[in-house]
Amino acid sequence: MPPIDYNRYYSIITDHNYIRHFGQYDDRYRQTVHQLIPWKRFNEDFEHLPNNDDDDGNQMDRRDYCLIRLLEYFKQELFSWVNSLKCDDCNGKECTLLNCRRTNDSEYYCQMIEVYKCPECSAIHEFPRYNHAGRLLETRRGRCGEWALCFAYICFVFGYDIRMVNHVDDHVWTEIYSDHQKRWLHCDPCENSFDNPLLYECGWKKPATLIIANGMYECRDVTWRYCSEWRKTVRLRSQLFDENRLQTLIDQINRRLQSKLSSSEYNGIVERWLGEMVELIRTPDQDIRQPSDSKAIQGRISGSIEWRQSRGESKHCYHEFDLNQLCRQILYDCQRDEYSVVYSDSKKKSTIMKGWQSGCYESCHIFRMIEHDWQMCYLSRQRYCGQKDIGSIRWRFRLPSNHSIEWNRISILVQGRTYESGVIELCIILEPCKTQLSFNLNETFHLNRNELHPATECFDIQAKLMFGEGEIAWQHAQLFRQKLLPKNDSHQHLFTISID
Ligand SMILES: [Zn+2]
């Protein structure tokens, strides 16, 4: 275990809060917001809502509704996510990080520039980490910090009260005040997530330890909005930092921030905070708070699979099946949860690989389900997935590079079953040309050697599991569904790759 850096827990309180500069921005940035955001359209759409009700039948407020539309628009149309830079000179080749350079750009509050190098043409590309929302309206890219800051500015321009929210374990989002509901609403632009505070703890499995909201004139510990089991959080915090020291720091900051406010402004802020404390207080019988529906616990959707994988939410196994070694067949048995690699030399024993993950190249939101009551097993999306979440799994097969190895075609059969509106989308991706060939579930597909580009080195089989209905949408797309048979019964293969 690395030693705990106690100061980290106090530093997120004292860190600079860039939303406090919004009021000093040049007016042209306000105009940019009005040009970029179809605010009028959101308002018109509100007029046409049937009864203006939300999903639960409550009367929807116009400003809350526009916020939901803005979150969606921001993610889908406006901002893009940056993992590492892509080279402009050679068709978007992924660059590698060389170093981070300190800088002091007072115009756009940039203190750090990430420097990338293209592996192909050696060109150097820079990614300055701006903390100026106006500048970000021009670049419109970044990671969660940039996303949240720029989103907060847009809300600020449309007259909302805003906060930047920091999770000490590195994620940033916003809270926007609803005048209608008289409370702060969790809004995460990276995730297009609205009023869904248990997303991190229940969806991402990231415990709420210390979460600080920084507003224009206040700094608040809002951890309790984001935690599902307060006793657990209290225990965890006692190991990490001193609550008294934390509170002293917060008090100091608030005194400084509020010193120039008029008494009516000050009273307004205090009154709102009292209301918020009532909301955050838990009585002992409310130890565990559950997300209200399955949507509340979706996994993280921002960032590429690689980025999420680095945070443990998607799994990269990078296994490649090598078709060089006179391998004739690759089979997967879901009941035994094992792959067998069968060789053309009948005297050579098949290789067995345990676990569906051991043979896959990459997977996201997939798990192996066993239904004991129905005696069935299959791979499906994780239980927390909703209708809109896509589960994906990929296997990679390296083709024989030696021309002396005889083969004419590869036959691929992927079996499974879908229910309701569940879908399993299958395709073959040829590397390195990235050509995609789609094929159908439960039908044998032939990959003919004479139809392949000679430069083809390998191919991936990709399955995407999606849609379905209601709470159990995740169950409506089942890969390799098969009956649990008595132990000694014969193998059943619902995934077969054969080489002829
Ligand atoms: Zn390049």
Short mmCIF file of C-alpha atoms and ligand atoms in Angstrom, two decimals:
data_model
loop_
_atom_site.label_atom_id
_atom_site.label_comp_id
_atom_site.label_asym_id
_atom_site.label_seq_id
_atom_site.Cartn_x
_atom_site.Cartn_y
_atom_site.Cartn_z
CA MET A 1 0.00 0.00 0.00
CA PRO A 2 1.39 3.41 -0.90
CA PRO A 3 1.46 5.86 2.02
CA ILE A 4 -1.63 8.04 2.23
CA ASP A 5 -1.04 11.57 1.08
CA TYR A 6 -3.11 13.34 3.73
CA ASN A 7 -2.56 16.75 2.21
CA ARG A 8 -4.34 15.67 -0.95
CA TYR A 9 -7.61 15.67 1.00
CA TYR A 10 -7.15 19.24 2.13
CA SER A 11 -5.76 20.56 -1.12
CA ILE A 12 -8.96 20.01 -3.12
CA ILE A 13 -10.58 22.58 -0.86
CA THR A 14 -7.93 25.19 -1.35
CA ASP A 15 -7.42 24.56 -5.06
CA HIS A 16 -8.09 27.47 -7.31
CA ASN A 17 -11.67 27.73 -8.47
CA TYR A 18 -11.85 29.09 -11.97
CA ILE A 19 -15.59 29.74 -12.05
CA ARG A 20 -14.88 32.78 -9.90
CA HIS A 21 -13.37 34.45 -12.98
CA PHE A 22 -16.53 34.08 -15.10
CA GLY A 23 -17.83 37.55 -14.22
CA GLN A 24 -14.65 39.16 -15.56
CA TYR A 25 -14.69 37.50 -18.97
CA ASP A 26 -14.81 39.56 -22.13
CA ASP A 27 -18.38 40.00 -23.37
CA ARG A 28 -17.67 38.24 -26.64
CA TYR A 29 -17.73 34.90 -24.80
CA ARG A 30 -21.33 35.50 -23.77
CA GLN A 31 -22.16 36.11 -27.40
CA THR A 32 -20.37 32.90 -28.36
CA VAL A 33 -22.55 30.96 -25.91
CA HIS A 34 -25.70 32.45 -27.43
CA GLN A 35 -24.49 31.57 -30.92
CA LEU A 36 -23.51 28.02 -30.04
CA ILE A 37 -26.44 26.91 -27.90
CA PRO A 38 -29.93 26.53 -29.43
CA TRP A 39 -31.57 27.80 -26.25
CA LYS A 40 -34.62 29.05 -28.13
CA ARG A 41 -35.20 25.57 -29.55
CA PHE A 42 -35.04 24.00 -26.07
CA ASN A 43 -37.68 26.47 -24.90
CA GLU A 44 -39.90 25.82 -27.90
CA ASP A 45 -39.62 22.08 -27.38
CA PHE A 46 -40.70 22.58 -23.79
CA GLU A 47 -43.92 24.19 -25.04
CA HIS A 48 -44.69 21.05 -27.01
CA LEU A 49 -44.07 18.60 -24.20
CA PRO A 50 -47.24 16.62 -23.44
CA ASN A 51 -48.46 18.10 -20.12
CA ASN A 52 -44.86 19.16 -19.44
CA ASP A 53 -44.52 16.09 -17.22
CA ASP A 54 -41.27 14.31 -16.53
CA ASP A 55 -40.91 10.52 -16.54
CA ASP A 56 -42.39 10.22 -13.05
CA GLY A 57 -45.41 12.33 -13.86
CA ASN A 58 -44.20 15.38 -11.96
CA GLN A 59 -44.70 18.80 -13.41
CA MET A 60 -41.51 19.63 -15.25
CA ASP A 61 -40.00 23.07 -14.84
CA ARG A 62 -38.90 24.96 -17.95
CA ARG A 63 -35.43 25.82 -16.62
CA ASP A 64 -34.83 22.27 -15.36
CA TYR A 65 -35.93 20.95 -18.73
CA CYS A 66 -33.54 23.25 -20.60
CA LEU A 67 -30.73 22.01 -18.36
CA ILE A 68 -31.41 18.42 -19.39
CA ARG A 69 -31.39 19.44 -23.04
CA LEU A 70 -28.18 21.40 -22.56
CA LEU A 71 -26.41 18.41 -21.00
CA GLU A 72 -27.41 16.27 -23.93
CA TYR A 73 -26.44 18.90 -26.49
CA PHE A 74 -23.14 19.57 -24.80
CA LYS A 75 -22.07 15.96 -24.98
CA GLN A 76 -23.47 15.06 -28.36
CA GLU A 77 -22.78 18.20 -30.36
CA LEU A 78 -20.38 20.50 -28.64
CA PHE A 79 -17.52 18.96 -26.74
CA SER A 80 -15.10 16.16 -27.49
CA TRP A 81 -13.05 14.00 -25.21
CA VAL A 82 -9.25 13.92 -25.37
CA ASN A 83 -7.23 10.90 -24.30
CA SER A 84 -4.10 11.60 -26.23
CA LEU A 85 -3.76 13.79 -29.28
CA LYS A 86 -4.22 12.54 -32.81
CA CYS A 87 -1.66 13.63 -35.41
CA ASP A 88 -3.10 16.15 -37.91
CA ASP A 89 -0.26 15.49 -40.32
CA CYS A 90 -0.84 11.79 -40.80
CA ASN A 91 -4.53 11.07 -40.69
CA GLY A 92 -5.20 10.99 -37.01
CA LYS A 93 -2.47 8.61 -35.87
CA GLU A 94 -2.57 8.32 -32.06
CA CYS A 95 0.37 10.20 -30.50
CA THR A 96 2.26 9.25 -27.36
CA LEU A 97 2.76 11.53 -24.39
CA LEU A 98 6.34 12.83 -24.22
CA ASN A 99 6.09 15.07 -21.17
CA CYS A 100 4.10 17.74 -19.36
CA ARG A 101 5.52 21.21 -19.44
CA ARG A 102 4.72 23.85 -16.80
CA THR A 103 3.71 27.22 -18.11
CA ASN A 104 2.08 30.37 -16.83
CA ASP A 105 -0.42 31.72 -19.30
CA SER A 106 -2.35 34.34 -17.37
CA GLU A 107 -4.78 35.03 -20.22
CA TYR A 108 -6.29 31.54 -20.33
CA TYR A 109 -5.16 30.31 -16.91
CA CYS A 110 -3.11 27.52 -18.37
CA GLN A 111 -0.46 26.03 -16.10
CA MET A 112 0.29 22.82 -17.90
CA ILE A 113 0.90 21.79 -21.49
CA GLU A 114 0.93 18.13 -22.43
CA VAL A 115 3.44 17.43 -25.19
CA TYR A 116 2.77 14.56 -27.61
CA LYS A 117 4.86 12.98 -30.34
CA CYS A 118 3.54 11.22 -33.41
CA PRO A 119 5.04 7.71 -33.73
CA GLU A 120 4.73 7.91 -37.52
CA CYS A 121 6.10 11.32 -38.56
CA SER A 122 7.64 12.45 -35.25
CA ALA A 123 5.62 15.66 -35.33
CA ILE A 124 5.18 17.31 -31.93
CA HIS A 125 1.68 18.32 -30.84
CA GLU A 126 0.71 20.27 -27.74
CA PHE A 127 -2.38 20.05 -25.57
CA PRO A 128 -2.58 23.10 -23.28
CA ARG A 129 -4.85 22.49 -20.28
CA TYR A 130 -6.86 25.71 -20.28
CA ASN A 131 -8.83 26.79 -17.25
CA HIS A 132 -10.62 29.56 -19.09
CA ALA A 133 -14.13 28.58 -20.18
CA GLY A 134 -14.17 31.19 -22.95
CA ARG A 135 -11.08 29.69 -24.52
CA LEU A 136 -12.64 26.23 -24.11
CA LEU A 137 -15.67 27.38 -26.10
CA GLU A 138 -13.20 27.74 -28.96
CA THR A 139 -11.19 24.53 -28.51
CA ARG A 140 -14.19 22.47 -27.29
CA ARG A 141 -12.16 19.53 -26.14
CA GLY A 142 -10.58 18.16 -23.02
CA ARG A 143 -11.13 15.85 -20.08
CA CYS A 144 -13.62 16.12 -17.25
CA GLY A 145 -12.13 19.36 -15.87
CA GLU A 146 -12.50 21.18 -19.16
CA TRP A 147 -15.94 19.69 -19.78
CA ALA A 148 -17.27 20.75 -16.39
CA LEU A 149 -15.79 24.25 -16.51
CA CYS A 150 -17.15 25.02 -19.96
CA PHE A 151 -20.56 23.56 -19.11
CA ALA A 152 -20.68 25.61 -15.91
CA TYR A 153 -19.92 28.78 -17.88
CA ILE A 154 -22.76 28.15 -20.31
CA CYS A 155 -25.15 27.68 -17.38
CA PHE A 156 -23.75 30.84 -15.81
CA VAL A 157 -24.50 32.80 -19.00
CA PHE A 158 -28.08 31.51 -18.95
CA GLY A 159 -28.45 32.75 -15.38
CA TYR A 160 -28.11 29.57 -13.31
CA ASP A 161 -26.24 29.37 -10.02
CA ILE A 162 -23.36 26.99 -10.51
CA ARG A 163 -20.79 24.95 -8.63
CA MET A 164 -17.77 22.92 -9.68
CA VAL A 165 -17.70 19.60 -7.86
CA ASN A 166 -14.45 17.76 -7.19
CA HIS A 167 -14.15 14.14 -6.17
CA VAL A 168 -10.79 13.76 -4.46
CA ASP A 169 -10.12 10.67 -6.58
CA ASP A 170 -10.04 12.75 -9.70
CA HIS A 171 -13.33 13.41 -11.35
CA VAL A 172 -14.97 16.77 -11.79
CA TRP A 173 -18.59 17.65 -12.56
CA THR A 174 -21.04 20.44 -11.78
CA GLU A 175 -24.04 21.19 -9.60
CA ILE A 176 -26.65 23.59 -10.88
CA TYR A 177 -29.23 25.18 -8.60
CA SER A 178 -32.87 24.58 -9.44
CA ASP A 179 -34.95 27.55 -8.34
CA HIS A 180 -38.03 25.44 -8.94
CA GLN A 181 -36.97 22.49 -6.75
CA LYS A 182 -34.98 24.65 -4.33
CA ARG A 183 -32.02 22.32 -4.38
CA TRP A 184 -28.71 21.66 -6.11
CA LEU A 185 -28.89 19.22 -9.02
CA HIS A 186 -26.02 16.92 -9.91
CA CYS A 187 -25.13 17.53 -13.58
CA ASP A 188 -22.22 15.65 -15.15
CA PRO A 189 -21.65 16.83 -18.72
CA CYS A 190 -19.12 14.08 -19.53
CA GLU A 191 -21.76 11.48 -18.78
CA ASN A 192 -24.82 13.43 -19.87
CA SER A 193 -26.04 12.57 -16.40
CA PHE A 194 -28.71 14.62 -14.66
CA ASP A 195 -29.67 14.43 -10.99
CA ASN A 196 -28.11 11.02 -10.56
CA PRO A 197 -25.66 11.46 -7.68
CA LEU A 198 -25.16 7.75 -6.91
CA LEU A 199 -23.68 7.21 -10.37
CA TYR A 200 -20.10 7.20 -9.07
CA GLU A 201 -20.50 4.97 -6.06
CA CYS A 202 -23.00 2.51 -7.45
CA GLY A 203 -22.12 2.70 -11.15
CA TRP A 204 -18.39 3.30 -11.22
CA LYS A 205 -17.74 1.60 -7.87
CA LYS A 206 -15.78 4.67 -6.79
CA PRO A 207 -16.39 5.23 -3.07
CA ALA A 208 -17.42 8.72 -2.01
CA THR A 209 -14.68 9.80 0.39
CA LEU A 210 -14.42 13.53 -0.05
CA ILE A 211 -16.46 15.51 -2.56
CA ILE A 212 -16.28 19.27 -2.46
CA ALA A 213 -18.56 21.74 -4.23
CA ASN A 214 -17.06 25.12 -5.01
CA GLY A 215 -19.47 27.90 -5.86
CA MET A 216 -18.97 31.58 -6.49
CA TYR A 217 -19.20 32.43 -2.78
CA GLU A 218 -19.10 29.12 -0.98
CA CYS A 219 -17.16 25.92 -0.49
CA ARG A 220 -19.17 22.94 0.79
CA ASP A 221 -18.53 19.33 1.67
CA VAL A 222 -21.28 17.60 -0.33
CA THR A 223 -19.96 14.04 0.00
CA TRP A 224 -23.25 12.96 1.62
CA ARG A 225 -25.21 13.63 -1.56
CA TYR A 226 -23.01 11.15 -3.40
CA CYS A 227 -22.71 8.31 -0.93
CA SER A 228 -25.09 5.42 -0.50
CA GLU A 229 -23.91 4.15 2.88
CA TRP A 230 -22.99 6.98 5.20
CA ARG A 231 -21.60 4.78 7.97
CA LYS A 232 -19.12 3.27 5.53
CA THR A 233 -18.14 6.71 4.29
CA VAL A 234 -17.65 8.00 7.84
CA ARG A 235 -15.36 5.03 8.58
CA LEU A 236 -13.37 5.50 5.39
CA ARG A 237 -12.91 9.20 6.02
CA SER A 238 -11.66 8.69 9.55
CA GLN A 239 -8.74 6.74 8.09
CA LEU A 240 -7.92 9.37 5.50
CA PHE A 241 -8.10 12.78 7.11
CA ASP A 242 -9.09 14.75 10.15
CA GLU A 243 -12.67 16.03 9.99
CA ASN A 244 -11.92 18.98 12.29
CA ARG A 245 -9.04 20.21 10.21
CA LEU A 246 -11.14 19.89 7.09
CA GLN A 247 -13.99 21.89 8.60
CA THR A 248 -11.61 24.61 9.81
CA LEU A 249 -10.24 24.99 6.29
CA ILE A 250 -13.72 25.16 4.79
CA ASP A 251 -14.77 27.78 7.33
CA GLN A 252 -11.71 29.90 6.58
CA ILE A 253 -12.40 29.80 2.87
CA ASN A 254 -16.06 30.67 3.29
CA ARG A 255 -15.24 33.64 5.52
CA ARG A 256 -12.92 34.97 2.85
CA LEU A 257 -15.35 34.34 -0.01
CA GLN A 258 -18.30 35.87 1.79
CA SER A 259 -16.55 38.85 3.39
CA LYS A 260 -17.59 41.32 0.68
CA LEU A 261 -21.21 40.21 0.39
CA SER A 262 -24.05 42.45 1.50
CA SER A 263 -26.00 41.14 4.47
CA SER A 264 -28.96 40.12 2.31
CA GLU A 265 -26.67 38.22 -0.10
CA TYR A 266 -24.97 36.55 2.84
CA ASN A 267 -28.28 35.57 4.41
CA GLY A 268 -29.48 34.15 1.11
CA ILE A 269 -26.45 31.88 0.89
CA VAL A 270 -26.72 30.75 4.50
CA GLU A 271 -30.40 30.00 4.14
CA ARG A 272 -29.78 27.90 1.07
CA TRP A 273 -27.02 26.01 2.87
CA LEU A 274 -29.32 25.26 5.81
CA GLY A 275 -31.83 23.77 3.39
CA GLU A 276 -29.07 21.72 1.81
CA MET A 277 -27.87 20.40 5.17
CA VAL A 278 -31.37 19.17 5.91
CA GLU A 279 -31.32 17.36 2.57
CA LEU A 280 -27.95 15.76 3.33
CA ILE A 281 -28.69 14.66 6.89
CA ARG A 282 -29.29 10.94 7.27
CA THR A 283 -31.03 9.34 10.22
CA PRO A 284 -29.72 5.96 11.43
CA ASP A 285 -32.56 4.07 9.77
CA GLN A 286 -31.56 5.53 6.42
CA ASP A 287 -28.16 3.92 6.37
CA ILE A 288 -28.33 2.63 2.84
CA ARG A 289 -29.63 4.69 0.00
CA GLN A 290 -30.40 2.92 -3.26
CA PRO A 291 -30.38 4.41 -6.71
CA SER A 292 -33.97 5.05 -7.75
CA ASP A 293 -33.79 2.99 -10.94
CA SER A 294 -31.38 1.03 -13.09
CA LYS A 295 -30.42 4.13 -15.02
CA ALA A 296 -28.90 5.52 -11.86
CA ILE A 297 -26.14 3.00 -11.87
CA GLN A 298 -24.88 2.95 -15.39
CA GLY A 299 -21.17 2.63 -15.93
CA ARG A 300 -19.12 5.51 -17.13
CA ILE A 301 -19.89 6.46 -20.72
CA SER A 302 -17.38 9.21 -21.36
CA GLY A 303 -13.99 8.53 -22.81
CA SER A 304 -12.86 5.75 -25.05
CA ILE A 305 -12.67 2.13 -24.05
CA GLU A 306 -8.91 2.57 -23.50
CA TRP A 307 -9.48 5.41 -21.07
CA ARG A 308 -12.11 3.52 -19.12
CA GLN A 309 -10.00 0.41 -19.11
CA SER A 310 -7.21 2.34 -17.41
CA ARG A 311 -9.74 2.99 -14.63
CA GLY A 312 -10.89 -0.58 -14.41
CA GLU A 313 -14.38 -0.18 -15.82
CA SER A 314 -13.75 -2.09 -18.99
CA LYS A 315 -11.46 -5.01 -19.44
CA HIS A 316 -8.63 -5.31 -21.88
CA CYS A 317 -7.26 -8.78 -21.98
CA TYR A 318 -5.36 -8.39 -25.23
CA HIS A 319 -5.46 -12.09 -25.85
CA GLU A 320 -4.83 -13.06 -29.47
CA PHE A 321 -5.50 -16.49 -30.90
CA ASP A 322 -2.61 -17.39 -33.15
CA LEU A 323 -3.75 -19.28 -36.21
CA ASN A 324 -0.13 -20.05 -37.14
CA GLN A 325 0.40 -23.10 -35.03
CA LEU A 326 -1.56 -25.46 -37.23
CA CYS A 327 -4.57 -24.65 -35.18
CA ARG A 328 -7.73 -25.92 -36.84
CA GLN A 329 -10.51 -24.96 -34.51
CA ILE A 330 -11.27 -22.64 -31.63
CA LEU A 331 -14.34 -23.41 -29.56
CA TYR A 332 -15.98 -21.88 -26.54
CA ASP A 333 -18.22 -23.75 -24.13
CA CYS A 334 -20.25 -21.39 -21.96
CA GLN A 335 -21.28 -23.95 -19.38
CA ARG A 336 -17.69 -24.95 -18.66
CA ASP A 337 -16.62 -21.38 -19.35
CA GLU A 338 -13.62 -22.52 -21.34
CA TYR A 339 -12.05 -22.24 -24.75
CA SER A 340 -10.47 -25.19 -26.52
CA VAL A 341 -7.93 -24.78 -29.25
CA VAL A 342 -7.89 -27.88 -31.46
CA TYR A 343 -4.88 -28.71 -33.62
CA SER A 344 -4.75 -30.33 -37.05
CA ASP A 345 -2.30 -32.88 -35.75
CA SER A 346 -4.73 -35.27 -34.09
CA LYS A 347 -2.03 -36.51 -31.72
CA LYS A 348 -1.59 -33.03 -30.26
CA LYS A 349 -3.88 -32.46 -27.31
CA SER A 350 -6.19 -29.47 -27.41
CA THR A 351 -5.26 -26.48 -25.33
CA ILE A 352 -7.88 -25.47 -22.77
CA MET A 353 -8.23 -21.90 -21.59
CA LYS A 354 -10.39 -21.26 -18.54
CA GLY A 355 -12.71 -18.27 -18.37
CA TRP A 356 -14.37 -16.27 -21.15
CA GLN A 357 -12.06 -13.35 -20.42
CA SER A 358 -8.93 -15.42 -20.94
CA GLY A 359 -9.58 -15.59 -24.68
CA CYS A 360 -11.02 -12.21 -25.40
CA TYR A 361 -9.19 -9.18 -26.60
CA GLU A 362 -11.42 -6.58 -25.04
CA SER A 363 -14.75 -6.40 -23.29
CA CYS A 364 -16.92 -3.73 -21.82
CA HIS A 365 -19.92 -4.17 -19.47
CA ILE A 366 -20.02 -7.93 -20.10
CA PHE A 367 -20.34 -10.73 -17.59
CA ARG A 368 -21.26 -14.41 -17.51
CA MET A 369 -24.70 -15.00 -16.14
CA ILE A 370 -25.85 -18.25 -14.60
CA GLU A 371 -29.56 -18.71 -14.09
CA HIS A 372 -29.82 -21.47 -11.53
CA ASP A 373 -33.59 -21.52 -11.54
CA TRP A 374 -33.80 -21.99 -15.31
CA GLN A 375 -30.52 -23.93 -15.56
CA MET A 376 -29.14 -21.64 -18.24
CA CYS A 377 -25.92 -19.70 -18.74
CA TYR A 378 -24.81 -17.01 -21.18
CA LEU A 379 -22.79 -13.81 -21.56
CA SER A 380 -24.80 -10.64 -21.27
CA ARG A 381 -24.46 -7.01 -20.32
CA GLN A 382 -23.84 -6.24 -16.67
CA ARG A 383 -26.98 -5.97 -14.57
CA TYR A 384 -26.53 -2.23 -14.08
CA CYS A 385 -26.81 -1.64 -17.84
CA GLY A 386 -29.96 0.03 -19.08
CA GLN A 387 -31.58 -0.13 -22.48
CA LYS A 388 -29.23 2.49 -23.87
CA ASP A 389 -26.00 0.91 -22.64
CA ILE A 390 -24.02 -1.15 -25.09
CA GLY A 391 -22.02 -4.14 -23.96
CA SER A 392 -19.22 -5.18 -26.27
CA ILE A 393 -16.78 -8.01 -26.57
CA ARG A 394 -14.02 -8.68 -29.07
CA TRP A 395 -11.80 -11.60 -29.92
CA ARG A 396 -8.67 -11.31 -32.03
CA PHE A 397 -7.29 -13.91 -34.42
CA ARG A 398 -3.88 -13.57 -36.01
CA LEU A 399 -3.75 -15.04 -39.51
CA PRO A 400 -1.00 -17.41 -40.65
CA SER A 401 1.77 -15.19 -41.96
CA ASN A 402 3.64 -18.08 -43.49
CA HIS A 403 2.45 -18.67 -47.05
CA SER A 404 3.31 -22.34 -46.85
CA ILE A 405 0.45 -22.84 -44.42
CA GLU A 406 -2.49 -24.02 -46.42
CA TRP A 407 -5.86 -22.55 -45.78
CA ASN A 408 -8.73 -21.41 -47.94
CA ARG A 409 -11.37 -20.17 -45.64
CA ILE A 410 -12.30 -19.57 -42.04
CA SER A 411 -15.82 -20.42 -40.89
CA ILE A 412 -17.26 -18.50 -38.00
CA LEU A 413 -20.38 -19.36 -36.04
CA VAL A 414 -21.59 -17.25 -33.14
CA GLN A 415 -24.77 -18.41 -31.46
CA GLY A 416 -27.03 -16.65 -29.05
CA ARG A 417 -30.56 -15.54 -28.43
CA THR A 418 -32.36 -12.24 -28.17
CA TYR A 419 -35.67 -11.35 -26.52
CA GLU A 420 -38.02 -8.38 -26.88
CA SER A 421 -36.11 -5.62 -28.65
CA GLY A 422 -32.69 -6.94 -27.60
CA VAL A 423 -30.08 -7.01 -30.37
CA ILE A 424 -26.74 -8.73 -30.87
CA GLU A 425 -24.78 -7.04 -33.63
CA LEU A 426 -21.87 -9.02 -35.03
CA CYS A 427 -19.04 -7.98 -37.27
CA ILE A 428 -15.57 -8.93 -38.39
CA ILE A 429 -12.99 -6.18 -38.38
CA LEU A 430 -10.00 -6.73 -40.61
CA GLU A 431 -6.70 -5.29 -39.43
CA PRO A 432 -4.92 -3.08 -40.26
CA CYS A 433 -7.37 -1.80 -42.90
CA LYS A 434 -10.30 -1.69 -40.40
CA THR A 435 -12.76 -3.01 -43.00
CA GLN A 436 -15.91 -4.21 -41.28
CA LEU A 437 -18.00 -7.15 -42.44
CA SER A 438 -21.24 -7.71 -40.59
CA PHE A 439 -22.75 -11.15 -40.20
CA ASN A 440 -25.71 -12.77 -38.49
CA LEU A 441 -26.15 -14.53 -35.23
CA ASN A 442 -26.65 -18.32 -35.55
CA GLU A 443 -25.51 -18.39 -39.18
CA THR A 444 -22.11 -19.61 -40.34
CA PHE A 445 -20.03 -16.91 -41.95
CA HIS A 446 -17.13 -17.69 -44.29
CA LEU A 447 -14.06 -15.55 -44.53
CA ASN A 448 -12.41 -16.55 -47.82
CA ARG A 449 -8.70 -16.17 -48.22
CA ASN A 450 -8.90 -15.02 -51.85
CA GLU A 451 -11.24 -12.18 -50.86
CA LEU A 452 -8.88 -10.78 -48.24
CA HIS A 453 -6.39 -8.05 -48.92
CA PRO A 454 -2.91 -9.65 -48.85
CA ALA A 455 -1.82 -7.19 -46.14
CA THR A 456 -4.47 -8.42 -43.71
CA GLU A 457 -2.66 -9.52 -40.54
CA CYS A 458 -5.48 -10.37 -38.25
CA PHE A 459 -9.19 -10.03 -37.73
CA ASP A 460 -11.41 -9.31 -34.79
CA ILE A 461 -14.84 -10.72 -34.12
CA GLN A 462 -16.90 -8.12 -32.35
CA ALA A 463 -20.26 -8.59 -30.68
CA LYS A 464 -22.33 -5.67 -29.46
CA LEU A 465 -25.19 -6.34 -27.09
CA MET A 466 -27.85 -3.69 -26.94
CA PHE A 467 -31.42 -2.49 -26.42
CA GLY A 468 -34.07 -4.60 -24.69
CA GLU A 469 -36.95 -3.49 -22.47
CA GLY A 470 -37.30 -2.14 -18.98
CA GLU A 471 -35.37 -3.10 -15.87
CA ILE A 472 -34.06 -6.34 -17.37
CA ALA A 473 -33.03 -4.91 -20.75
CA TRP A 474 -29.55 -6.30 -20.05
CA GLN A 475 -31.00 -9.81 -20.20
CA HIS A 476 -32.60 -9.37 -23.59
CA ALA A 477 -29.40 -10.04 -25.54
CA GLN A 478 -27.73 -13.33 -24.58
CA LEU A 479 -24.58 -14.58 -26.19
CA PHE A 480 -23.86 -18.32 -26.14
CA ARG A 481 -27.02 -19.10 -24.21
CA GLN A 482 -26.92 -22.75 -23.30
CA LYS A 483 -28.39 -25.21 -20.86
CA LEU A 484 -26.45 -26.20 -17.78
CA LEU A 485 -26.01 -29.92 -18.35
CA PRO A 486 -24.87 -32.64 -15.97
CA LYS A 487 -21.11 -32.42 -15.43
CA ASN A 488 -20.02 -35.35 -17.59
CA ASP A 489 -22.20 -34.54 -20.51
CA SER A 490 -20.65 -33.69 -23.86
CA HIS A 491 -19.34 -30.26 -24.76
CA GLN A 492 -21.60 -27.78 -26.44
CA HIS A 493 -19.97 -25.10 -28.51
CA LEU A 494 -21.82 -21.97 -29.39
CA PHE A 495 -18.75 -20.16 -30.66
CA THR A 496 -16.78 -21.95 -33.33
CA ILE A 497 -13.95 -20.82 -35.56
CA SER A 498 -12.75 -23.44 -38.03
CA ILE A 499 -10.00 -23.23 -40.59
CA ASP A 500 -10.15 -25.25 -43.81
ZN ZN B 1 2.10 12.26 -37.67
#
